mmCIF file of C-alpha atoms in Angstrom:
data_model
loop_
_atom_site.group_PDB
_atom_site.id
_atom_site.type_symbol
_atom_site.label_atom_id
_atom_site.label_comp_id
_atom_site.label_asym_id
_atom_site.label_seq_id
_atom_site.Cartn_x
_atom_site.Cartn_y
_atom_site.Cartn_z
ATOM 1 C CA UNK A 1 -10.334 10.863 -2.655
ATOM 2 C CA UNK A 2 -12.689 8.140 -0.420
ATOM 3 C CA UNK A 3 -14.798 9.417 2.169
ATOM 4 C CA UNK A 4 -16.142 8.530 5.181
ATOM 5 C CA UNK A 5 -18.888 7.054 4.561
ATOM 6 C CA UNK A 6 -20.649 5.997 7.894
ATOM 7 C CA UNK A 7 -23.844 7.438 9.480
ATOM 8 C CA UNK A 8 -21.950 8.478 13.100
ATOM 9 C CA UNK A 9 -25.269 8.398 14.931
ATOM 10 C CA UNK A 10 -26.177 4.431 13.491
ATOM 11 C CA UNK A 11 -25.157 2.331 16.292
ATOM 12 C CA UNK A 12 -24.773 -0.622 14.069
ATOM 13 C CA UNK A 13 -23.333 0.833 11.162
ATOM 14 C CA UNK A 14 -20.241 -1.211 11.419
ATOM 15 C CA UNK A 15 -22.134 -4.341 10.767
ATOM 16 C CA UNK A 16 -24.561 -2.835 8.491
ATOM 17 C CA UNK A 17 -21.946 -1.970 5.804
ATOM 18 C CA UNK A 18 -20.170 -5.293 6.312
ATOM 19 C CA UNK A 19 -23.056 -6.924 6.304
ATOM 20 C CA UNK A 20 -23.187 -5.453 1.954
ATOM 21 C CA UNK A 21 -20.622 -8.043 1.257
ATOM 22 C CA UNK A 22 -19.265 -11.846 1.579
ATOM 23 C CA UNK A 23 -16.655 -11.786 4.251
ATOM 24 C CA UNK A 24 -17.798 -15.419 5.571
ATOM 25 C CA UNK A 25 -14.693 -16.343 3.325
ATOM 26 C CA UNK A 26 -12.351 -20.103 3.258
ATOM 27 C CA UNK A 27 -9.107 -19.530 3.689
ATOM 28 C CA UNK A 28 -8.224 -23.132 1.661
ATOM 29 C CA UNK A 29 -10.399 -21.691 -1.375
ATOM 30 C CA UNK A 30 -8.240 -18.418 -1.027
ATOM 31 C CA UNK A 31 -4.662 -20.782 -1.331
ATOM 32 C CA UNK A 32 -6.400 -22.855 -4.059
ATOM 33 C CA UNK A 33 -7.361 -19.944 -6.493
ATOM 34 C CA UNK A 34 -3.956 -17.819 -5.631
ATOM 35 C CA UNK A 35 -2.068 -21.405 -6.876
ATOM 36 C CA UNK A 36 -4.631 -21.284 -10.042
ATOM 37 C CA UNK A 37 -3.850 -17.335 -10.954
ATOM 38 C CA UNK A 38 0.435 -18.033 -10.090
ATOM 39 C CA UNK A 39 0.048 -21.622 -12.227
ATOM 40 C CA UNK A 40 -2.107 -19.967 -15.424
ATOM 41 C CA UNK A 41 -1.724 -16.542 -15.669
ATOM 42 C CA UNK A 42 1.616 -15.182 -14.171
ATOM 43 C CA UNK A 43 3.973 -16.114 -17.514
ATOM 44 C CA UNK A 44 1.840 -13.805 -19.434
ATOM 45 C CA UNK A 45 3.280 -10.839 -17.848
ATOM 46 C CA UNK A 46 6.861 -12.401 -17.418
ATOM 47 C CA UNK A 47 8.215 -9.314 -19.871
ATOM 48 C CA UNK A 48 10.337 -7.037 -20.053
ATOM 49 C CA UNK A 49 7.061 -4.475 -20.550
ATOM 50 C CA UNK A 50 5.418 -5.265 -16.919
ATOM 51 C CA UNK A 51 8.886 -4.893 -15.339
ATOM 52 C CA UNK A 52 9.261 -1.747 -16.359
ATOM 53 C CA UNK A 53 5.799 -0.726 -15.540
ATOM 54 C CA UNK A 54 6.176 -2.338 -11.791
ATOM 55 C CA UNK A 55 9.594 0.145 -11.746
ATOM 56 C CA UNK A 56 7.188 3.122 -11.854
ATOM 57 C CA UNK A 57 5.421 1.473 -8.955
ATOM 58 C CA UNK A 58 7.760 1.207 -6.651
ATOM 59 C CA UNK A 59 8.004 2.968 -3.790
ATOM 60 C CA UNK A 60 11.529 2.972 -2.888
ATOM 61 C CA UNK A 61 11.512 3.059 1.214
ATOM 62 C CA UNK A 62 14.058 3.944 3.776
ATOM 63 C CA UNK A 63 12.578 2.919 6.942
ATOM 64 C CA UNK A 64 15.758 2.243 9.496
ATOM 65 C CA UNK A 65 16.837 3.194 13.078
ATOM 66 C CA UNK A 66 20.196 4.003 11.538
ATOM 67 C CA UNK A 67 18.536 6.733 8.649
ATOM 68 C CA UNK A 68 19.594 10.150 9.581
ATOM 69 C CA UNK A 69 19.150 13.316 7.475
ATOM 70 C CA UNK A 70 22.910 12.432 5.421
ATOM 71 C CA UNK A 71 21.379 9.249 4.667
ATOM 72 C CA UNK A 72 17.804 10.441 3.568
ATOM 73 C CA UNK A 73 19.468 12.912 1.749
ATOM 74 C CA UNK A 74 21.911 10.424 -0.125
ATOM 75 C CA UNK A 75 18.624 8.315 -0.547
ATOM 76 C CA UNK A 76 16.772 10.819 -2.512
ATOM 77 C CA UNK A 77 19.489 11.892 -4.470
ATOM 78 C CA UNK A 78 19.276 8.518 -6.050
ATOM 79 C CA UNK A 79 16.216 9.096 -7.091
ATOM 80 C CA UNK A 80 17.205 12.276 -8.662
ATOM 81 C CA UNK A 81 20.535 10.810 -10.595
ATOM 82 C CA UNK A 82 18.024 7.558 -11.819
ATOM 83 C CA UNK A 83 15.908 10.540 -13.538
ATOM 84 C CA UNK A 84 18.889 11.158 -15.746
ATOM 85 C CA UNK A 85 20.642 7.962 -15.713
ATOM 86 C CA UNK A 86 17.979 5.806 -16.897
ATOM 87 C CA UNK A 87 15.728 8.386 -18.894
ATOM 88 C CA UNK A 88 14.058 5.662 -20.884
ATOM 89 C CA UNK A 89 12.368 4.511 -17.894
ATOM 90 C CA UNK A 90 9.955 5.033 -15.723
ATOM 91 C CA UNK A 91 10.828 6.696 -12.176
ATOM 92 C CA UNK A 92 9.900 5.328 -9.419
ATOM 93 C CA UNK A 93 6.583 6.646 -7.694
ATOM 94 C CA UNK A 94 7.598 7.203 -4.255
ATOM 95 C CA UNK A 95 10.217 8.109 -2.084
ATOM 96 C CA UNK A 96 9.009 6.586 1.619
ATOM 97 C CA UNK A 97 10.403 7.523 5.122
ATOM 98 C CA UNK A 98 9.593 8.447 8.459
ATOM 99 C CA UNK A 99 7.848 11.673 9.147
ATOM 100 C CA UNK A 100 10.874 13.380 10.482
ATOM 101 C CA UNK A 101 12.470 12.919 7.483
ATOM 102 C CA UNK A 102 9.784 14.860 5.104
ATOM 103 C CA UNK A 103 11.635 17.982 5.100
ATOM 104 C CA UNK A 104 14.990 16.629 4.045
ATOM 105 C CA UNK A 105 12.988 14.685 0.993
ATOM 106 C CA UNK A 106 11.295 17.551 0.285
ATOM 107 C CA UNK A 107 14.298 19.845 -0.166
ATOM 108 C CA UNK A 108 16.046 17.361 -2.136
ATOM 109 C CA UNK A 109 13.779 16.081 -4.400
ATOM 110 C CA UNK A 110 13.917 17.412 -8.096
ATOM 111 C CA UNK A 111 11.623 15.039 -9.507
ATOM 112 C CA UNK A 112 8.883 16.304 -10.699
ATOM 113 C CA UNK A 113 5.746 13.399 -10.047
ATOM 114 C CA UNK A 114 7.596 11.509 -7.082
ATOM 115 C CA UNK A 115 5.570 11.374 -4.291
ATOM 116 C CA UNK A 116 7.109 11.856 -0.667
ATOM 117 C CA UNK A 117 4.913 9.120 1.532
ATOM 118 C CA UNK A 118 5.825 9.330 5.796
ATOM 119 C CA UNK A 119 4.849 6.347 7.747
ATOM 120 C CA UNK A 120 2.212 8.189 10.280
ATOM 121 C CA UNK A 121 0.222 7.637 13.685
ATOM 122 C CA UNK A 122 2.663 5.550 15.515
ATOM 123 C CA UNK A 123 3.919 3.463 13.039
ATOM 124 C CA UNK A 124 4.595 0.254 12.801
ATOM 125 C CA UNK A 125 2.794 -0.695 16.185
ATOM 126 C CA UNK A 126 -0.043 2.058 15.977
ATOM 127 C CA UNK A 127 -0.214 1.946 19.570
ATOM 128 C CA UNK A 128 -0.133 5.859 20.563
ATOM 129 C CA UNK A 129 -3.103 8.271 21.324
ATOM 130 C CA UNK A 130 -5.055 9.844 18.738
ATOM 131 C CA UNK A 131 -3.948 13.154 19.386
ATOM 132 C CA UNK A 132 0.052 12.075 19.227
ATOM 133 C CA UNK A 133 -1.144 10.288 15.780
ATOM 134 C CA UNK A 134 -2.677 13.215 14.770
ATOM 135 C CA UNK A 135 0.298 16.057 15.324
ATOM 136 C CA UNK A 136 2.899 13.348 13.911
ATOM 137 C CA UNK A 137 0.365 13.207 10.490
ATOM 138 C CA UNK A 138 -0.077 17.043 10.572
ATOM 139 C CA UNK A 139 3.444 17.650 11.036
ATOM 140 C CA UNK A 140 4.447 15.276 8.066
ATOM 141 C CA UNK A 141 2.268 16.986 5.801
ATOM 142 C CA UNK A 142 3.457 20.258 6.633
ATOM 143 C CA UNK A 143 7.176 19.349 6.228
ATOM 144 C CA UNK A 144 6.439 18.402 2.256
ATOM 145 C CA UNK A 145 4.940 14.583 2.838
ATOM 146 C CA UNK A 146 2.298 14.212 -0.262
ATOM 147 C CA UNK A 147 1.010 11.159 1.151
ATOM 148 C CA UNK A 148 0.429 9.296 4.406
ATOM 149 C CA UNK A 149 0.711 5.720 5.585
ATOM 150 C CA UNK A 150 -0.721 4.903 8.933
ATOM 151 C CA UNK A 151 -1.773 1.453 10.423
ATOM 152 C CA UNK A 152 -4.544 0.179 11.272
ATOM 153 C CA UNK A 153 -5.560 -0.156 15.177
ATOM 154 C CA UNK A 154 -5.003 -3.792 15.028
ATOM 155 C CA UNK A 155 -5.289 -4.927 18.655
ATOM 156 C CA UNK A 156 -9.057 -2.241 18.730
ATOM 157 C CA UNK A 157 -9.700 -4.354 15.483
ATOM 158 C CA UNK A 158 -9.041 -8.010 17.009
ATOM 159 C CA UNK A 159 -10.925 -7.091 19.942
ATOM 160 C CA UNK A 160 -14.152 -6.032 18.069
ATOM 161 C CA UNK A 161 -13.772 -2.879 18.193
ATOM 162 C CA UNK A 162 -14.550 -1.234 14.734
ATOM 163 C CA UNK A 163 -15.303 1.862 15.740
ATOM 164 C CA UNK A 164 -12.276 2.771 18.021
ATOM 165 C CA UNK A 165 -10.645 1.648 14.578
ATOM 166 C CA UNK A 166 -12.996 3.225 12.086
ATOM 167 C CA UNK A 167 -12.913 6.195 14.511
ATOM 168 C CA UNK A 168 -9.251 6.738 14.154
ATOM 169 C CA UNK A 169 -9.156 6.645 10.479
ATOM 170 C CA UNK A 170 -11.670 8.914 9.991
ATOM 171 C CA UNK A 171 -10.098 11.381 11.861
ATOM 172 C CA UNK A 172 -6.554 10.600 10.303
ATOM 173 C CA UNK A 173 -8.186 11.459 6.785
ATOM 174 C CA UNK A 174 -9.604 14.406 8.148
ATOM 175 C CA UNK A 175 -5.958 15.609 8.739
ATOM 176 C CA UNK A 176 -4.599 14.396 5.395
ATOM 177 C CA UNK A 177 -7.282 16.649 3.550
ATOM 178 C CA UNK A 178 -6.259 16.263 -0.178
ATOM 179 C CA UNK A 179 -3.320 14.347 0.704
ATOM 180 C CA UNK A 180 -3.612 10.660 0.184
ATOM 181 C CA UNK A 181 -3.901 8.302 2.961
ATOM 182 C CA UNK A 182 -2.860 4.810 2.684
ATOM 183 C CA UNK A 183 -4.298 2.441 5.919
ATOM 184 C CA UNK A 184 -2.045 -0.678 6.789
ATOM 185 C CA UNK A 185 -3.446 -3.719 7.787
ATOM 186 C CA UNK A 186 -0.589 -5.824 9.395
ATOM 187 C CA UNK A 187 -2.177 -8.963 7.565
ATOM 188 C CA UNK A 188 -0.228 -10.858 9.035
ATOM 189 C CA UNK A 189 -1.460 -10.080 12.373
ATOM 190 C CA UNK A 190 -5.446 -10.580 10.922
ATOM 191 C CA UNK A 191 -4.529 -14.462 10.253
ATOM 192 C CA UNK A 192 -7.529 -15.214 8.062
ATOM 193 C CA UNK A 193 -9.122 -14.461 4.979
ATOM 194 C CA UNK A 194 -11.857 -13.590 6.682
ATOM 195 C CA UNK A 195 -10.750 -10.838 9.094
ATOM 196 C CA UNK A 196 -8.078 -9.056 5.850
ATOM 197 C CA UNK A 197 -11.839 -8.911 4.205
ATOM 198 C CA UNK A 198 -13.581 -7.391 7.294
ATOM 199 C CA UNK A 199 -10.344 -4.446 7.773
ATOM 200 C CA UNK A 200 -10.144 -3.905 4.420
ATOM 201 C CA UNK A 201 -14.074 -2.787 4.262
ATOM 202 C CA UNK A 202 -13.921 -0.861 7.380
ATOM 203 C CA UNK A 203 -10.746 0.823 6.474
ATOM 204 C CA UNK A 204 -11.998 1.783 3.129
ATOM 205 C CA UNK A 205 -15.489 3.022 4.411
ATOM 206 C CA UNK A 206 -13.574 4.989 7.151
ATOM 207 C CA UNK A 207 -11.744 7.326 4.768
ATOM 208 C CA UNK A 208 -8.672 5.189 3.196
ATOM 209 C CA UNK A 209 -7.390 6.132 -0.185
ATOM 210 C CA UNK A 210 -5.392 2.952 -0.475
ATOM 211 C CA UNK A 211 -5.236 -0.615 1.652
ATOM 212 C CA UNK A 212 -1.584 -1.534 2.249
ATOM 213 C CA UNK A 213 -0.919 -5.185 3.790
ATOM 214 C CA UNK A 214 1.905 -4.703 5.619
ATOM 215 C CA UNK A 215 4.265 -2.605 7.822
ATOM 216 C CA UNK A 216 7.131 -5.354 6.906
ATOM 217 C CA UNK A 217 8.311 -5.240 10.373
ATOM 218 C CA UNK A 218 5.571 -8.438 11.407
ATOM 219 C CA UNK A 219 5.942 -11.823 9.648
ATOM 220 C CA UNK A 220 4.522 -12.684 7.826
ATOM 221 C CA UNK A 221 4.342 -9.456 5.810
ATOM 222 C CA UNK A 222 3.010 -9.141 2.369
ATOM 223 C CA UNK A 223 1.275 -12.604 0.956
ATOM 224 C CA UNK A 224 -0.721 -13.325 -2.370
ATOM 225 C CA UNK A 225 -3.353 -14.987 -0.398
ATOM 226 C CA UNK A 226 -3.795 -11.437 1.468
ATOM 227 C CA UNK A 227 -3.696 -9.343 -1.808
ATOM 228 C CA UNK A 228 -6.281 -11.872 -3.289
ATOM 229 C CA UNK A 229 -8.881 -11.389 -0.715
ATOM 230 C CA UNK A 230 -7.765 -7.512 -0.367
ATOM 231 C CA UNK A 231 -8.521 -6.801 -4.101
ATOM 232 C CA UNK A 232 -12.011 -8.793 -4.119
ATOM 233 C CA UNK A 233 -12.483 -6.096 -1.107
ATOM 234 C CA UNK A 234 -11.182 -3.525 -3.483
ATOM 235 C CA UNK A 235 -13.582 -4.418 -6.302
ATOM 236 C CA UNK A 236 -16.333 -5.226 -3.951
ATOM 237 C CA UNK A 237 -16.207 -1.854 -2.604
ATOM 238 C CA UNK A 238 -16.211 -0.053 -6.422
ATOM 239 C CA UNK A 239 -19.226 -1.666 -7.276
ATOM 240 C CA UNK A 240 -21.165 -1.005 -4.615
ATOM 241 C CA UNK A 241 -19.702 2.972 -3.793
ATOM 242 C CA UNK A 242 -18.176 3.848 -7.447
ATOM 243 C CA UNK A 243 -15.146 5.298 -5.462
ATOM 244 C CA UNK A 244 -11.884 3.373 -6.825
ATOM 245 C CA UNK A 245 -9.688 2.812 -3.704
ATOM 246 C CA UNK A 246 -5.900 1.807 -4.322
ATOM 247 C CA UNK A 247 -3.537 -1.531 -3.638
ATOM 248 C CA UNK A 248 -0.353 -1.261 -2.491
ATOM 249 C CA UNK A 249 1.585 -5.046 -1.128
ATOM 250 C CA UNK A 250 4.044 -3.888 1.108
ATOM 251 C CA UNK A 251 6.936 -6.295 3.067
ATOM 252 C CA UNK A 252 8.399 -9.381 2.145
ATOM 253 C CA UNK A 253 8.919 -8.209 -1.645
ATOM 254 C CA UNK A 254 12.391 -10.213 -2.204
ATOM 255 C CA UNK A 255 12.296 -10.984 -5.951
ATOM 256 C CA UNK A 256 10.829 -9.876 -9.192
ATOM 257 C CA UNK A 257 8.442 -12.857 -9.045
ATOM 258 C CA UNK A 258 7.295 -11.964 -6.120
ATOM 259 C CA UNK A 259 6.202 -8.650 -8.054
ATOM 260 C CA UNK A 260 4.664 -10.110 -10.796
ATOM 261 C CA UNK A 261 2.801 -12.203 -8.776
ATOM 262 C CA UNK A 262 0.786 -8.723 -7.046
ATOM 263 C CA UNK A 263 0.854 -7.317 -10.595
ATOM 264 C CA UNK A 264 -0.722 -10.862 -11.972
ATOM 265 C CA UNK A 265 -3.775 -10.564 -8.672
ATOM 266 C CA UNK A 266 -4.442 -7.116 -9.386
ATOM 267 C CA UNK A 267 -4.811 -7.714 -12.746
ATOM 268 C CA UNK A 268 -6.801 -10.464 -12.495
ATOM 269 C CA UNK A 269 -9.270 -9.161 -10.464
ATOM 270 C CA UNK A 270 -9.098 -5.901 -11.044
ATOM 271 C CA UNK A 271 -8.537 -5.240 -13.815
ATOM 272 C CA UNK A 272 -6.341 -2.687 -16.380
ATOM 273 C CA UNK A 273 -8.130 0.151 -14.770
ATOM 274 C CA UNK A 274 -5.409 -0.459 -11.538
ATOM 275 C CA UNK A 275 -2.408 -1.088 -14.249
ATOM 276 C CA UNK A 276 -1.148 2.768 -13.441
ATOM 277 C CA UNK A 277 1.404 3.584 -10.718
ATOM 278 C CA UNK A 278 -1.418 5.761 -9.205
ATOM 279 C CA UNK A 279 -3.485 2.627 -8.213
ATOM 280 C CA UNK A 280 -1.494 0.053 -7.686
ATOM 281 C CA UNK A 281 2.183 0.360 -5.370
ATOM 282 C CA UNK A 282 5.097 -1.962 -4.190
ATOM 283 C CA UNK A 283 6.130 -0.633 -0.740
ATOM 284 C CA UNK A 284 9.922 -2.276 -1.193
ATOM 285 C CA UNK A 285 13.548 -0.864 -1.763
ATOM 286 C CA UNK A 286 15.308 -4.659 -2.547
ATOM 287 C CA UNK A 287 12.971 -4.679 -5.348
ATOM 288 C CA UNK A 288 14.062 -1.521 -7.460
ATOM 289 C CA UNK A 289 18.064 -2.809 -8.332
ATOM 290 C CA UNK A 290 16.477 -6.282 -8.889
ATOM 291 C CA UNK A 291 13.799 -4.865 -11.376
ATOM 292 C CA UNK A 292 17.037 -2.830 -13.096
ATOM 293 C CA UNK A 293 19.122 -5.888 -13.510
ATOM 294 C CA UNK A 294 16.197 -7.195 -15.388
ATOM 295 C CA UNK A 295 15.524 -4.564 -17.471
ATOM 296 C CA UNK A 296 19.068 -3.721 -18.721
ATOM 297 C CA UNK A 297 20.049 -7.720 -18.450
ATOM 298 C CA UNK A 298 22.977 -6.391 -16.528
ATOM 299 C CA UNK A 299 23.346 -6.647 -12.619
ATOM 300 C CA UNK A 300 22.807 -3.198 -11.534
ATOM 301 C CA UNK A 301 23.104 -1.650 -8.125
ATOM 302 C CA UNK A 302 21.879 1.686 -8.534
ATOM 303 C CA UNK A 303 20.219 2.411 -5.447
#
């Protein structure tokens, strides 16, 4: 998994490592070579192939004020009858839910290479103190959660502060050991191409395992133009550290196309060596019956 990979006693080591890579970045170029991949490349992977690919992807997410354990527990049994209802395909890679919720997953998962995920540190606003961020993550992993997603310290971010931010990560990853840690942006919050390029390099120096774009409770949530300049990040960072860090869009996933889009930008620029469900996710729930309909050519409400 990444590491942290900051000198703690260099004063400026926040610029330094930014300073390794183009973040002085146009946010019209950005629109104009998204429209160029979605216009030349995305009917290539307009198959049945890719669709069942992005169905191993998914992580299927329950994050309500209404879930309570009979829900959660309904949620993941799902995922269990899927296993057996649709053996042919792939399941899907992650069960997602809040961090009080790990235990119930846990007990009722039968799947073996489903991942339980818990929303961490706060989530979606991030705006707690470290050491309430840090029990919530500890307690998630304890109660079964494989894999954390926290956010990012956006306002500490948009203020200048990177190392509150970088800070905060760091110490997040500490407490997620082995377990990965996914670090949300809230691109939508970052506004420019510029500043998703800036939190996706501190995040990833600081200790994140994957770069997620959204919580999907701020609009706007998931975009291609922030996946574009979040994989260049991604690739940018692999060349210069060797340490492959993982994609996952996340809010605002409302159609297949919208799916094959991220696929089409992460293959793109990427590459084949993110076309497994370990390195690339889709952080949606809509998604999964809508990838099913496809699939069988049936409408399907499984889940």
């Amino acid at each position: 998994m990444a590491e942290n990979h900051f000198n703690l006693a260099n004063a400026n080591k926040y610029d330094e490592a930014l300073s390794k890579y183009n973040c002085k970045l146009s946010d019209d170029e950005v629109r104009e070579a998204v429209k160029k991949i979605i216009t030349e490349k995305v009917h290539e992977n307009d198959n049945l192939e890719v669709k069942k690919f992005l169905m191993g992807s998914v992580e299927l997410t329950t994050l309500k004020t209404t879930d309570s354990e009979e829900s959660v527990m309904a949620f993941t049994e799902k995922v269990n009858e899927f296993d057996e209802a649709f053996a042919d395909l792939p399941h899907v890679a992650t069960i997602c839910v809040y961090p009080c919720f790990a235990k119930t997953v846990s007990e009722s998962l039968e799947v073996e290479g489903v991942e339980i995920a818990c929303v961490s540190g706060s989530f979606p606003s991030s705006q707690a103190l470290i050491e309430v961020k840090v029990a919530e993550t500890a307690l998630a992993i304890k109660d079964g959660a494989t894999e954390i997603d926290i956010v990012m310290s956006v306002g500490k971010f948009l203020s200048g502060d990177y190392e509150g931010v970088c800070d905060e990560i760091s110490e997040l990853k500490q407490v997620c050991g082995e377990n990965a840690m996914k670090v949300i942006l809230e691109t939508g919050c970052l506004k420019t191409a510029e500043n998703i390029k800036k939190a996706s390099l501190l995040a990833m120096y600081a200790g994140a395992d994957y770069i997620k774009t959204s919580t999907g409770k701020e609009q706007p949530a998931a975009t291609p133009e922030a996946a574009y300049v979040m994989c260049q990040a991604i690739k940018e960072y692999y060349e210069e550290t060797g340490i492959q860090i993982g994609f996952k869009p996340a809010g605002g996933i409302n159609t297949v196309m919208d799916a094959l889009i991220y696929y089409t930008i992460v293959k793109e620029i990427l590459g084949e060596k993110w076309l497994t469900n370990k390195w690339l996710r889709l952080g949606t729930s809509r998604l999964a019956n809508m990838l099913l309909s496809e699939i069988t050519g049936e409408e399907t409400k499984f889940f």
